[in-house]
Amino acid sequence: MAEPLALRFHKSLYLGDAVRRAAERFAALGAITLGESDADWLVSAVPLRESVRARLGDELSNHALFETILARKGIST
């Protein structure tokens, strides 16, 4: 089994709901679990296909930032 991708989203920059929505958006590409520490939202992802592994972390991170920006502007998705 492949090693999971481990992503950290600092709470001072990212909203928890935005990280959750990003994880939901990419759920079809692998097993994604959410957690949190004192300072970070934690995402662990195991891609279904090795071919998406290289991009999954970047795409999920970009989408979490996008969702955070929209939420802070009061725009719902």
Coordinates of N, CA and C in Angstrom, one line a residue:
M1 N 0.8 -1.2 0.0 CA 0.0 0.0 0.0 C 0.9 1.2 0.0
A2 N 0.5 2.2 -0.8 CA 1.3 3.5 -0.9 C 1.2 4.3 0.4
E3 N 2.2 5.0 0.7 CA 2.3 5.9 1.8 C 1.3 7.1 1.6
P4 N 0.5 7.4 2.6 CA -0.5 8.5 2.4 C 0.2 9.9 2.2
L5 N -0.5 10.7 1.5 CA 0.0 12.1 1.4 C -0.5 12.8 2.7
A6 N 0.4 13.5 3.3 CA 0.0 14.2 4.6 C 0.1 15.7 4.3
L7 N -1.0 16.4 4.4 CA -1.1 17.8 4.2 C -1.5 18.5 5.5
R8 N -1.0 19.7 5.7 CA -1.3 20.5 6.8 C -1.7 21.9 6.4
F9 N -2.8 22.4 6.9 CA -3.3 23.7 6.6 C -3.5 24.5 7.8
H10 N -2.6 25.6 8.0 CA -2.6 26.3 9.2 C -3.9 27.0 9.4
K11 N -4.4 27.0 10.6 CA -5.7 27.5 11.0 C -5.8 29.0 10.8
S12 N -4.6 29.7 10.9 CA -4.6 31.2 10.7 C -4.8 31.6 9.3
L13 N -4.6 30.6 8.3 CA -4.8 30.9 6.9 C -6.0 30.3 6.3
Y14 N -6.4 29.1 6.7 CA -7.4 28.3 6.1 C -8.6 28.1 7.1
L15 N -9.8 28.2 6.5 CA -11.0 27.8 7.3 C -11.2 26.3 7.2
G16 N -11.7 25.8 8.3 CA -11.9 24.3 8.4 C -13.0 23.9 7.4
D17 N -14.0 24.6 7.2 CA -15.1 24.2 6.3 C -14.5 24.3 4.8
A18 N -13.6 25.2 4.6 CA -13.0 25.2 3.2 C -12.1 24.0 3.0
V19 N -11.4 23.6 3.9 CA -10.6 22.4 3.8 C -11.5 21.2 3.6
R20 N -12.6 21.1 4.4 CA -13.5 20.0 4.3 C -14.1 20.0 2.9
R21 N -14.5 21.1 2.3 CA -15.1 21.2 1.0 C -14.1 20.7 -0.1
A22 N -12.9 21.1 0.1 CA -11.8 20.7 -0.9 C -11.6 19.2 -0.8
A23 N -11.6 18.6 0.4 CA -11.5 17.2 0.5 C -12.6 16.5 -0.1
E24 N -13.8 17.0 0.1 CA -15.0 16.4 -0.6 C -14.9 16.4 -2.1
R25 N -14.4 17.5 -2.6 CA -14.3 17.7 -4.0 C -13.4 16.6 -4.7
F26 N -12.4 16.2 -4.0 CA -11.4 15.3 -4.5 C -11.6 13.9 -3.9
A27 N -12.6 13.6 -3.2 CA -12.9 12.3 -2.6 C -12.9 11.1 -3.6
A28 N -13.3 11.4 -4.8 CA -13.4 10.3 -5.8 C -12.0 9.8 -6.3
L29 N -11.0 10.6 -5.9 CA -9.7 10.2 -6.4 C -8.9 9.4 -5.4
G30 N -9.5 9.2 -4.2 CA -8.8 8.4 -3.2 C -9.4 8.5 -1.8
A31 N -8.9 7.8 -0.9 CA -9.4 7.8 0.5 C -8.8 9.0 1.2
I32 N -9.7 9.9 1.6 CA -9.2 11.2 2.3 C -9.8 11.3 3.7
T33 N -9.0 11.5 4.6 CA -9.4 11.7 6.0 C -9.0 13.1 6.5
L34 N -9.8 13.6 7.4 CA -9.6 14.9 8.0 C -9.3 14.8 9.4
G35 N -8.5 15.7 9.9 CA -8.3 15.8 11.4 C -7.8 17.2 11.7
E36 N -7.4 17.4 13.0 CA -6.9 18.7 13.3 C -6.0 18.6 14.5
S37 N -5.0 19.5 14.5 CA -4.1 19.7 15.7 C -4.4 21.1 16.2
D38 N -3.7 21.5 17.2 CA -3.9 22.8 17.8 C -3.8 23.9 16.8
A39 N -2.9 23.8 15.8 CA -2.6 24.9 14.9 C -3.0 24.6 13.5
D40 N -3.3 23.3 13.1 CA -3.5 23.0 11.7 C -4.7 22.1 11.5
W41 N -5.3 22.2 10.3 CA -6.2 21.2 9.8 C -5.3 20.2 9.1
L42 N -5.6 18.9 9.3 CA -4.8 17.8 8.8 C -5.6 17.0 7.8
V43 N -5.0 16.8 6.7 CA -5.6 15.9 5.6 C -4.6 14.8 5.3
S44 N -5.1 13.6 5.3 CA -4.4 12.4 4.8 C -5.1 11.9 3.6
A45 N -4.4 11.6 2.5 CA -5.0 11.2 1.3 C -4.2 10.0 0.7
V46 N -4.9 8.9 0.4 CA -4.2 7.8 -0.3 C -4.9 7.7 -1.7
P47 N -4.2 8.1 -2.7 CA -4.8 8.1 -4.1 C -5.2 6.7 -4.5
L48 N -6.2 6.6 -5.3 CA -6.6 5.3 -5.9 C -5.6 4.9 -6.9
R49 N -5.1 5.8 -7.7 CA -4.2 5.5 -8.7 C -2.9 6.3 -8.5
E50 N -1.8 5.7 -8.7 CA -0.5 6.3 -8.5 C -0.3 7.5 -9.5
S51 N -1.0 7.4 -10.6 CA -0.9 8.5 -11.6 C -1.4 9.8 -11.1
V52 N -2.3 9.8 -10.1 CA -2.8 11.1 -9.6 C -2.1 11.6 -8.4
R53 N -1.2 10.7 -7.8 CA -0.5 11.0 -6.6 C 0.2 12.4 -6.7
A54 N 1.0 12.6 -7.7 CA 1.8 13.7 -7.8 C 1.1 15.0 -7.8
R55 N -0.2 15.0 -8.3 CA -1.0 16.3 -8.4 C -2.0 16.4 -7.3
L56 N -2.4 15.3 -6.7 CA -3.5 15.4 -5.7 C -3.3 16.4 -4.6
G57 N -2.1 16.4 -4.0 CA -1.8 17.3 -2.9 C -1.8 18.7 -3.3
D58 N -1.3 19.0 -4.5 CA -1.3 20.4 -5.0 C -2.7 20.9 -5.3
E59 N -3.4 20.1 -6.0 CA -4.8 20.4 -6.4 C -5.7 20.6 -5.2
L60 N -5.6 19.7 -4.2 CA -6.4 19.8 -3.0 C -6.0 21.1 -2.2
S61 N -4.7 21.4 -2.1 CA -4.3 22.6 -1.5 C -4.8 23.9 -2.2
N62 N -4.7 23.9 -3.5 CA -5.2 25.0 -4.2 C -6.7 25.2 -4.0
H63 N -7.4 24.1 -4.0 CA -8.9 24.2 -3.9 C -9.2 24.7 -2.4
A64 N -8.5 24.2 -1.4 CA -8.8 24.7 -0.1 C -8.5 26.2 0.1
L65 N -7.5 26.7 -0.6 CA -7.2 28.1 -0.6 C -8.4 28.9 -1.3
F66 N -8.8 28.4 -2.5 CA -9.9 29.0 -3.2 C -11.1 29.0 -2.4
E67 N -11.5 27.9 -1.7 CA -12.7 27.9 -0.9 C -12.6 28.9 0.3
T68 N -11.4 29.0 0.9 CA -11.2 29.9 2.0 C -11.4 31.4 1.5
I69 N -10.8 31.7 0.4 CA -11.0 33.1 -0.2 C -12.4 33.4 -0.4
L70 N -13.1 32.5 -1.1 CA -14.6 32.7 -1.3 C -15.4 32.9 0.0
A71 N -15.1 32.0 0.9 CA -15.8 32.1 2.2 C -15.5 33.5 2.9
R72 N -14.3 33.9 2.9 CA -14.0 35.2 3.5 C -14.6 36.4 2.8
K73 N -14.9 36.2 1.5 CA -15.5 37.3 0.8 C -17.1 37.2 0.8
G74 N -17.5 36.1 1.5 CA -19.0 35.9 1.7 C -19.6 35.3 0.5
I75 N -18.9 34.6 -0.3 CA -19.4 34.0 -1.5 C -19.5 32.5 -1.2
S76 N -20.7 31.9 -1.4 CA -20.9 30.5 -1.1 C -20.8 29.7 -2.4
T77 N -20.3 28.5 -2.3 CA -20.1 27.6 -3.5 C -21.2 26.6 -3.5

